[in-house]
């Protein structure tokens, strides 16, 4: 969104680079169109049935929208990146700890998308060209390709993705229409329930929250470029509309065909090649962005680490996870994120609005902010106990994390909050 070389990593965005909230909304919506997101929509629809899947899509989107609306205002009013906002609320060294968690998370997403893309390539070659290549070789070759793109060519592939993603959306809409035509009636879709499933509505909702829970934390990176408060709130519609739309576009064809693999679904409509090309480009872009963001995050931890070397190391680690079948643990990974991430949002929300009273000055950054770190650790530990059902608070561990982070942090900071204004 900016031509500035460092993308205002440590400084405030200047008015010359402000954009419309609708531009940001489209960018956010486009992130939902990847193999991993479509896989989630299919898995949950086949695991729950369509009616319950819609409820899970709706509840998770509502939770994430509310959280994003809170944090988008911080980015818009401070004009600072999440990286800098975390410096204020967690301290310089505390922010490095949080950033490390974000970096590991992004590498995890890189591994999942890499593995699923490898499976898609394997299925395409097998079904269309009648020959097979080792999945491991595909994963390694694809990882190498994405790594080179990340180091040298991410800007050009993003430009290609800006064209391919709207085309992919239209294409998936067409497949959605074909799926509805093949169903006996709309009631057949709404009445579909799986014969056997270990999936529950709560588990599905938790997984979906975990899948996008970094959005509320990182929303400032987008909203700092938006012109006004009102437009920054409108930009959240990219998640509110785009994410459930992506899930539904993958859910209906999966129910109609009984398949989770998007390439196998497209095989039912003789659309394997165009589907593969579009998915490859969108997932290539998304995964290059995952690796790029993870590497930038890790370089903030130690200034001596060069970006190129961090990209290579991160790629190797992510590739190893993909080769080990990390996607098998995708649901557990997302539930784990639902424990760790929400409290970060509530802590820096309180810090900005109630402690700093919407005034961030770079000279106010300290080395450590123990209250924020202790609040985050305690809320995560307690939320982990509610996740394992040792006891219950709200009944939803991701809400426990968000609320506990706020309550514990308020307990530490109540004197600062209620101090007289100057």
CSV table of N, CA and C in Angstrom, one decimal, residues 128-260:
chain,number,residue,atom,x,y,z
A,128,UNK,N,-5.0,-36.1,-14.2
A,128,UNK,CA,-5.1,-35.5,-15.5
A,128,UNK,C,-4.0,-36.0,-16.5
A,129,UNK,N,-2.8,-36.3,-16.0
A,129,UNK,CA,-1.7,-36.7,-16.8
A,129,UNK,C,-1.3,-38.1,-16.6
A,130,UNK,N,-2.0,-38.8,-15.7
A,130,UNK,CA,-1.8,-40.2,-15.5
A,130,UNK,C,-0.3,-40.6,-15.2
A,131,UNK,N,0.3,-39.8,-14.4
A,131,UNK,CA,1.6,-40.2,-13.9
A,131,UNK,C,1.8,-39.6,-12.5
A,132,UNK,N,2.6,-40.1,-11.7
A,132,UNK,CA,2.8,-39.7,-10.3
A,132,UNK,C,4.2,-39.2,-10.0
A,133,UNK,N,4.3,-38.2,-9.2
A,133,UNK,CA,5.6,-37.7,-8.7
A,133,UNK,C,5.6,-37.9,-7.2
A,134,UNK,N,6.7,-38.2,-6.6
A,134,UNK,CA,6.7,-38.3,-5.1
A,134,UNK,C,6.2,-37.0,-4.5
A,135,UNK,N,5.3,-37.1,-3.5
A,135,UNK,CA,4.8,-35.9,-2.8
A,135,UNK,C,5.9,-35.2,-2.1
A,136,UNK,N,6.9,-35.9,-1.5
A,136,UNK,CA,8.0,-35.3,-0.8
A,136,UNK,C,8.8,-34.4,-1.8
A,137,UNK,N,9.0,-34.9,-3.0
A,137,UNK,CA,9.8,-34.2,-4.0
A,137,UNK,C,9.0,-32.9,-4.4
A,138,UNK,N,7.7,-33.1,-4.6
A,138,UNK,CA,6.8,-31.9,-4.9
A,138,UNK,C,6.9,-30.8,-3.9
A,139,UNK,N,6.8,-31.3,-2.6
A,139,UNK,CA,6.9,-30.3,-1.5
A,139,UNK,C,8.2,-29.6,-1.5
A,140,UNK,N,9.3,-30.3,-1.6
A,140,UNK,CA,10.6,-29.7,-1.6
A,140,UNK,C,10.8,-28.7,-2.8
A,141,UNK,N,10.4,-29.2,-4.0
A,141,UNK,CA,10.5,-28.3,-5.2
A,141,UNK,C,9.6,-27.1,-5.1
A,142,UNK,N,8.4,-27.2,-4.6
A,142,UNK,CA,7.5,-26.1,-4.4
A,142,UNK,C,8.0,-25.1,-3.4
A,143,UNK,N,8.6,-25.7,-2.3
A,143,UNK,CA,9.1,-24.8,-1.2
A,143,UNK,C,10.3,-24.0,-1.8
A,144,UNK,N,11.1,-24.6,-2.6
A,144,UNK,CA,12.3,-23.9,-3.2
A,144,UNK,C,11.8,-22.8,-4.1
A,145,UNK,N,10.8,-23.1,-4.9
A,145,UNK,CA,10.2,-22.1,-5.8
A,145,UNK,C,9.6,-20.9,-5.0
A,146,UNK,N,8.9,-21.2,-4.0
A,146,UNK,CA,8.2,-20.1,-3.2
A,146,UNK,C,9.3,-19.3,-2.4
A,147,UNK,N,10.4,-20.0,-2.0
A,147,UNK,CA,11.4,-19.3,-1.2
A,147,UNK,C,12.2,-18.3,-2.2
A,148,UNK,N,12.5,-18.7,-3.4
A,148,UNK,CA,13.1,-17.8,-4.3
A,148,UNK,C,12.2,-16.6,-4.6
A,149,UNK,N,10.9,-16.9,-4.8
A,149,UNK,CA,9.9,-15.9,-5.0
A,149,UNK,C,9.9,-14.9,-3.8
A,150,UNK,N,10.0,-15.4,-2.6
A,150,UNK,CA,9.9,-14.5,-1.5
A,150,UNK,C,11.2,-13.6,-1.4
A,151,UNK,N,12.3,-14.1,-1.7
A,151,UNK,CA,13.5,-13.4,-1.6
A,151,UNK,C,13.6,-12.3,-2.8
A,152,UNK,N,13.2,-12.7,-4.0
A,152,UNK,CA,13.5,-11.9,-5.1
A,152,UNK,C,12.2,-11.3,-5.8
A,153,UNK,N,11.1,-12.0,-5.7
A,153,UNK,CA,10.0,-11.6,-6.6
A,153,UNK,C,8.6,-11.5,-6.0
A,154,UNK,N,8.5,-11.2,-4.7
A,154,UNK,CA,7.1,-11.3,-4.1
A,154,UNK,C,6.3,-10.1,-4.7
A,155,UNK,N,6.8,-9.0,-5.0
A,155,UNK,CA,6.0,-7.9,-5.5
A,155,UNK,C,5.3,-8.3,-6.9
A,156,UNK,N,6.1,-9.0,-7.7
A,156,UNK,CA,5.5,-9.3,-9.0
A,156,UNK,C,4.4,-10.4,-8.9
A,157,UNK,N,4.6,-11.3,-8.0
A,157,UNK,CA,3.6,-12.4,-7.8
A,157,UNK,C,2.3,-11.8,-7.2
A,158,UNK,N,2.5,-10.8,-6.3
A,158,UNK,CA,1.3,-10.1,-5.7
A,158,UNK,C,0.5,-9.4,-6.8
A,159,UNK,N,1.2,-8.9,-7.8
A,159,UNK,CA,0.4,-8.2,-8.9
A,159,UNK,C,-0.4,-9.2,-9.7
A,160,UNK,N,0.2,-10.4,-9.9
A,160,UNK,CA,-0.5,-11.5,-10.6
A,160,UNK,C,-1.7,-12.0,-9.8
A,161,UNK,N,-1.5,-12.1,-8.4
A,161,UNK,CA,-2.5,-12.5,-7.5
A,161,UNK,C,-3.7,-11.5,-7.5
A,162,UNK,N,-3.4,-10.2,-7.7
A,162,UNK,CA,-4.5,-9.2,-7.7
A,162,UNK,C,-5.5,-9.5,-8.9
A,163,UNK,N,-4.9,-10.1,-9.9
A,163,UNK,CA,-5.8,-10.4,-11.1
A,163,UNK,C,-6.4,-11.8,-10.9
A,164,UNK,N,-5.6,-12.8,-10.4
A,164,UNK,CA,-6.1,-14.2,-10.3
A,164,UNK,C,-7.2,-14.4,-9.2
A,165,UNK,N,-7.1,-13.6,-8.1
A,165,UNK,CA,-8.0,-13.8,-7.0
A,165,UNK,C,-9.4,-13.5,-7.4
A,166,UNK,N,-9.7,-12.3,-8.0
A,166,UNK,CA,-11.1,-12.1,-8.5
A,166,UNK,C,-11.6,-13.1,-9.5
A,167,UNK,N,-10.7,-13.6,-10.3
A,167,UNK,CA,-11.1,-14.6,-11.3
A,167,UNK,C,-11.4,-15.9,-10.6
A,168,UNK,N,-10.6,-16.2,-9.5
A,168,UNK,CA,-10.8,-17.5,-8.8
A,168,UNK,C,-12.1,-17.4,-8.0
A,169,UNK,N,-12.4,-16.2,-7.5
A,169,UNK,CA,-13.7,-16.0,-6.8
A,169,UNK,C,-14.9,-16.3,-7.7
A,170,UNK,N,-14.8,-15.7,-8.9
A,170,UNK,CA,-15.9,-15.9,-9.9
A,170,UNK,C,-15.9,-17.4,-10.3
A,171,UNK,N,-14.8,-18.0,-10.5
A,171,UNK,CA,-14.7,-19.4,-10.8
A,171,UNK,C,-15.3,-20.3,-9.8
A,172,UNK,N,-15.0,-20.1,-8.5
A,172,UNK,CA,-15.6,-20.8,-7.4
A,172,UNK,C,-17.1,-20.6,-7.3
A,173,UNK,N,-17.5,-19.4,-7.6
A,173,UNK,CA,-18.9,-19.1,-7.7
A,173,UNK,C,-19.6,-19.9,-8.8
A,174,UNK,N,-19.0,-20.1,-9.9
A,174,UNK,CA,-19.5,-20.9,-11.0
A,174,UNK,C,-19.6,-22.4,-10.5
A,175,UNK,N,-18.6,-22.9,-9.9
A,175,UNK,CA,-18.7,-24.3,-9.4
A,175,UNK,C,-19.8,-24.4,-8.3
A,176,UNK,N,-19.9,-23.4,-7.5
A,176,UNK,CA,-21.0,-23.4,-6.5
A,176,UNK,C,-22.3,-23.5,-7.2
A,177,UNK,N,-22.5,-22.8,-8.2
A,177,UNK,CA,-23.8,-22.8,-9.0
A,177,UNK,C,-24.0,-24.2,-9.6
A,178,UNK,N,-22.9,-24.8,-10.2
A,178,UNK,CA,-23.0,-26.1,-10.7
A,178,UNK,C,-23.4,-27.2,-9.7
A,179,UNK,N,-22.8,-27.0,-8.5
A,179,UNK,CA,-23.1,-27.9,-7.4
A,179,UNK,C,-24.6,-27.8,-7.0
A,180,UNK,N,-25.1,-26.6,-6.9
A,180,UNK,CA,-26.5,-26.4,-6.5
A,180,UNK,C,-27.4,-27.1,-7.6
A,181,UNK,N,-27.0,-27.0,-8.9
A,181,UNK,CA,-27.8,-27.5,-9.9
A,181,UNK,C,-27.9,-29.1,-9.8
A,182,UNK,N,-26.8,-29.7,-9.4
A,182,UNK,CA,-26.8,-31.1,-9.3
A,182,UNK,C,-27.5,-31.7,-8.1
A,183,UNK,N,-27.7,-30.8,-7.1
A,183,UNK,CA,-28.5,-31.3,-5.9
A,183,UNK,C,-30.0,-31.5,-6.3
A,184,UNK,N,-30.6,-32.4,-5.6
A,184,UNK,CA,-32.0,-32.7,-5.9
A,184,UNK,C,-32.9,-31.5,-5.6
A,185,UNK,N,-32.6,-30.8,-4.5
A,185,UNK,CA,-33.3,-29.7,-4.0
A,185,UNK,C,-32.5,-28.9,-3.0
A,186,UNK,N,-32.8,-27.6,-2.7
A,186,UNK,CA,-32.1,-26.9,-1.7
A,186,UNK,C,-32.2,-27.6,-0.3
A,187,UNK,N,-33.3,-28.3,-0.1
A,187,UNK,CA,-33.4,-29.0,1.2
A,187,UNK,C,-32.4,-30.1,1.4
A,188,UNK,N,-32.0,-30.7,0.2
A,188,UNK,CA,-31.0,-31.8,0.3
A,188,UNK,C,-29.7,-31.3,0.9
A,189,UNK,N,-29.4,-30.0,0.5
A,189,UNK,CA,-28.2,-29.4,1.1
A,189,UNK,C,-28.3,-29.1,2.6
A,190,UNK,N,-29.4,-28.5,2.9
A,190,UNK,CA,-29.6,-28.1,4.4
A,190,UNK,C,-29.9,-29.3,5.3
A,191,UNK,N,-30.3,-30.4,4.7
A,191,UNK,CA,-30.6,-31.6,5.5
A,191,UNK,C,-29.4,-32.5,5.6
A,192,UNK,N,-28.4,-32.2,4.9
A,192,UNK,CA,-27.2,-33.1,4.9
A,192,UNK,C,-26.6,-33.1,6.3
A,193,UNK,N,-26.4,-34.3,6.8
A,193,UNK,CA,-25.6,-34.6,8.0
A,193,UNK,C,-24.7,-35.7,7.8
A,194,UNK,N,-23.5,-35.7,8.3
A,194,UNK,CA,-22.6,-36.9,8.1
A,194,UNK,C,-23.0,-38.1,8.8
A,195,UNK,N,-22.7,-39.3,8.3
A,195,UNK,CA,-23.1,-40.5,9.0
A,195,UNK,C,-22.4,-40.7,10.3
A,196,UNK,N,-21.1,-40.4,10.3
A,196,UNK,CA,-20.2,-40.5,11.4
A,196,UNK,C,-19.3,-39.3,11.5
A,197,UNK,N,-19.2,-38.7,12.7
A,197,UNK,CA,-18.2,-37.6,12.8
A,197,UNK,C,-17.9,-37.3,14.2
A,198,UNK,N,-16.6,-37.0,14.5
A,198,UNK,CA,-16.2,-36.6,15.8
A,198,UNK,C,-16.2,-35.1,16.0
A,199,UNK,N,-16.6,-34.4,15.0
A,199,UNK,CA,-16.6,-32.9,15.0
A,199,UNK,C,-17.9,-32.5,15.7
A,200,UNK,N,-17.7,-31.5,16.6
A,200,UNK,CA,-18.8,-30.8,17.3
A,200,UNK,C,-18.9,-29.4,16.8
A,201,UNK,N,-20.1,-28.7,17.0
A,201,UNK,CA,-20.2,-27.3,16.7
A,201,UNK,C,-19.2,-26.5,17.4
A,202,UNK,N,-19.0,-26.7,18.7
A,202,UNK,CA,-18.0,-25.9,19.4
A,202,UNK,C,-16.6,-26.1,18.9
A,203,UNK,N,-16.2,-27.4,18.6
A,203,UNK,CA,-14.9,-27.6,18.1
A,203,UNK,C,-14.7,-26.9,16.8
A,204,UNK,N,-15.7,-27.0,15.9
A,204,UNK,CA,-15.6,-26.4,14.6
A,204,UNK,C,-15.5,-24.8,14.7
A,205,UNK,N,-16.3,-24.3,15.6
A,205,UNK,CA,-16.2,-22.8,15.8
A,205,UNK,C,-14.8,-22.4,16.4
A,206,UNK,N,-14.3,-23.2,17.3
A,206,UNK,CA,-13.0,-22.9,17.9
A,206,UNK,C,-11.9,-23.0,16.8
A,207,UNK,N,-12.0,-24.0,15.9
A,207,UNK,CA,-11.0,-24.1,14.8
A,207,UNK,C,-11.1,-22.9,13.9
A,208,UNK,N,-12.3,-22.5,13.6
A,208,UNK,CA,-12.4,-21.3,12.7
A,208,UNK,C,-11.9,-20.0,13.3
A,209,UNK,N,-12.1,-19.9,14.6
A,209,UNK,CA,-11.6,-18.7,15.3
A,209,UNK,C,-10.1,-18.7,15.3
A,210,UNK,N,-9.5,-19.9,15.6
A,210,UNK,CA,-8.1,-20.1,15.5
A,210,UNK,C,-7.5,-19.8,14.2
A,211,UNK,N,-8.2,-20.2,13.1
A,211,UNK,CA,-7.7,-20.0,11.8
A,211,UNK,C,-7.5,-18.5,11.4
A,212,UNK,N,-8.3,-17.7,12.0
A,212,UNK,CA,-8.2,-16.2,11.7
A,212,UNK,C,-7.9,-15.3,12.9
A,213,UNK,N,-7.5,-15.9,14.0
A,213,UNK,CA,-7.4,-15.2,15.2
A,213,UNK,C,-6.2,-14.2,15.2
A,214,UNK,N,-5.3,-14.3,14.3
A,214,UNK,CA,-4.2,-13.3,14.2
A,214,UNK,C,-4.7,-12.0,13.5
A,215,UNK,N,-5.8,-12.1,12.8
A,215,UNK,CA,-6.4,-10.9,12.2
A,215,UNK,C,-6.6,-9.8,13.2
A,216,UNK,N,-7.3,-10.1,14.3
A,216,UNK,CA,-7.5,-9.0,15.3
A,216,UNK,C,-6.2,-8.4,15.8
A,217,UNK,N,-5.2,-9.3,16.0
A,217,UNK,CA,-3.9,-8.8,16.5
A,217,UNK,C,-3.2,-8.0,15.5
A,218,UNK,N,-3.2,-8.4,14.3
A,218,UNK,CA,-2.5,-7.7,13.2
A,218,UNK,C,-3.3,-6.7,12.4
A,219,UNK,N,-4.5,-6.4,12.8
A,219,UNK,CA,-5.4,-5.6,12.1
A,219,UNK,C,-4.8,-4.2,11.9
A,220,UNK,N,-4.0,-3.7,12.9
A,220,UNK,CA,-3.4,-2.4,12.8
A,220,UNK,C,-2.5,-2.2,11.6
A,221,UNK,N,-1.9,-3.3,11.1
A,221,UNK,CA,-1.0,-3.3,9.9
A,221,UNK,C,-1.8,-2.8,8.7
A,222,UNK,N,-3.1,-3.1,8.7
A,222,UNK,CA,-3.9,-2.7,7.6
A,222,UNK,C,-4.5,-1.4,7.8
A,223,UNK,N,-5.1,-1.2,9.0
A,223,UNK,CA,-6.0,0.0,9.3
A,223,UNK,C,-5.2,1.3,9.4
A,224,UNK,N,-3.9,1.2,9.7
A,224,UNK,CA,-3.0,2.4,9.8
A,224,UNK,C,-3.0,3.1,8.5
A,225,UNK,N,-3.3,2.5,7.4
A,225,UNK,CA,-3.2,3.1,6.1
A,225,UNK,C,-4.6,3.7,5.7
A,226,UNK,N,-5.6,3.4,6.4
A,226,UNK,CA,-7.0,3.9,6.0
A,226,UNK,C,-7.2,5.3,6.5
A,227,UNK,N,-8.0,6.0,5.6
A,227,UNK,CA,-8.1,7.5,5.8
A,227,UNK,C,-8.8,7.9,7.1
A,228,UNK,N,-9.9,7.2,7.5
A,228,UNK,CA,-10.7,7.6,8.7
A,228,UNK,C,-11.1,6.5,9.5
A,229,UNK,N,-11.6,6.8,10.8
A,229,UNK,CA,-12.1,5.8,11.7
A,229,UNK,C,-13.2,5.0,11.0
A,230,UNK,N,-14.2,5.7,10.4
A,230,UNK,CA,-15.3,5.1,9.8
A,230,UNK,C,-14.9,4.1,8.7
A,231,UNK,N,-14.0,4.5,7.9
A,231,UNK,CA,-13.5,3.6,6.8
A,231,UNK,C,-12.7,2.4,7.4
A,232,UNK,N,-12.0,2.6,8.5
A,232,UNK,CA,-11.2,1.5,9.0
A,232,UNK,C,-12.2,0.5,9.6
A,233,UNK,N,-13.3,0.9,10.1
A,233,UNK,CA,-14.3,-0.1,10.6
A,233,UNK,C,-14.9,-0.8,9.4
A,234,UNK,N,-15.1,-0.1,8.3
A,234,UNK,CA,-15.7,-0.7,7.1
A,234,UNK,C,-14.7,-1.7,6.5
A,235,UNK,N,-13.4,-1.5,6.7
A,235,UNK,CA,-12.4,-2.4,6.1
A,235,UNK,C,-12.5,-3.8,6.8
A,236,UNK,N,-13.1,-3.9,8.0
A,236,UNK,CA,-13.3,-5.2,8.7
A,236,UNK,C,-14.3,-6.1,7.9
A,237,UNK,N,-15.1,-5.4,7.1
A,237,UNK,CA,-16.1,-6.2,6.3
A,237,UNK,C,-15.4,-7.2,5.3
A,238,UNK,N,-14.1,-6.9,5.0
A,238,UNK,CA,-13.3,-7.9,4.2
A,238,UNK,C,-13.3,-9.2,4.9
A,239,UNK,N,-13.2,-9.2,6.2
A,239,UNK,CA,-13.2,-10.5,7.0
A,239,UNK,C,-14.6,-11.0,7.2
A,240,UNK,N,-15.5,-10.0,7.6
A,240,UNK,CA,-16.9,-10.4,7.9
A,240,UNK,C,-17.6,-11.0,6.7
A,241,UNK,N,-17.4,-10.5,5.5
A,241,UNK,CA,-18.0,-11.1,4.3
A,241,UNK,C,-17.1,-12.1,3.6
A,242,UNK,N,-15.9,-11.7,3.4
A,242,UNK,CA,-15.0,-12.6,2.6
A,242,UNK,C,-14.7,-13.9,3.2
A,243,UNK,N,-14.4,-14.0,4.5
A,243,UNK,CA,-14.1,-15.3,5.1
A,243,UNK,C,-15.2,-16.4,5.0
A,244,UNK,N,-16.4,-16.0,5.5
A,244,UNK,CA,-17.5,-17.0,5.4
A,244,UNK,C,-17.9,-17.3,4.0
A,245,UNK,N,-17.7,-16.4,3.1
A,245,UNK,CA,-18.0,-16.6,1.7
A,245,UNK,C,-17.1,-17.7,1.1
A,246,UNK,N,-15.8,-17.6,1.5
A,246,UNK,CA,-14.8,-18.6,1.0
A,246,UNK,C,-15.2,-20.0,1.5
A,247,UNK,N,-15.6,-20.0,2.8
A,247,UNK,CA,-15.9,-21.3,3.4
A,247,UNK,C,-17.2,-21.9,2.7
A,248,UNK,N,-18.2,-21.1,2.4
A,248,UNK,CA,-19.4,-21.6,1.8
A,248,UNK,C,-19.1,-22.0,0.4
A,249,UNK,N,-18.3,-21.3,-0.4
A,249,UNK,CA,-18.0,-21.6,-1.7
A,249,UNK,C,-17.3,-23.0,-1.8
A,250,UNK,N,-16.6,-23.4,-0.8
A,250,UNK,CA,-15.9,-24.7,-0.8
A,250,UNK,C,-16.8,-25.7,-0.1
A,251,UNK,N,-17.7,-25.3,0.8
A,251,UNK,CA,-18.5,-26.3,1.5
A,251,UNK,C,-19.6,-27.0,0.6
A,252,UNK,N,-20.3,-26.2,-0.2
A,252,UNK,CA,-21.4,-26.7,-1.0
A,252,UNK,C,-20.9,-27.8,-2.0
A,253,UNK,N,-19.8,-27.5,-2.8
A,253,UNK,CA,-19.3,-28.5,-3.7
A,253,UNK,C,-18.8,-29.8,-3.0
A,254,UNK,N,-18.3,-29.6,-1.8
A,254,UNK,CA,-17.8,-30.7,-1.0
A,254,UNK,C,-19.0,-31.6,-0.6
A,255,UNK,N,-20.0,-31.0,-0.2
A,255,UNK,CA,-21.2,-31.8,0.2
A,255,UNK,C,-21.8,-32.5,-1.0
A,256,UNK,N,-21.8,-31.8,-2.1
A,256,UNK,CA,-22.4,-32.4,-3.3
A,256,UNK,C,-21.5,-33.6,-3.8
A,257,UNK,N,-20.2,-33.5,-3.7
A,257,UNK,CA,-19.3,-34.6,-4.2
A,257,UNK,C,-18.8,-35.5,-3.2
A,258,UNK,N,-18.9,-35.1,-1.9
A,258,UNK,CA,-18.3,-35.9,-0.8
A,258,UNK,C,-16.8,-35.9,-0.7
A,259,UNK,N,-16.2,-34.9,-1.4
A,259,UNK,CA,-14.8,-34.8,-1.4
A,259,UNK,C,-14.3,-33.6,-0.6
A,260,UNK,N,-13.1,-33.7,0.0
A,260,UNK,CA,-12.5,-32.5,0.7
A,260,UNK,C,-11.5,-31.9,-0.2
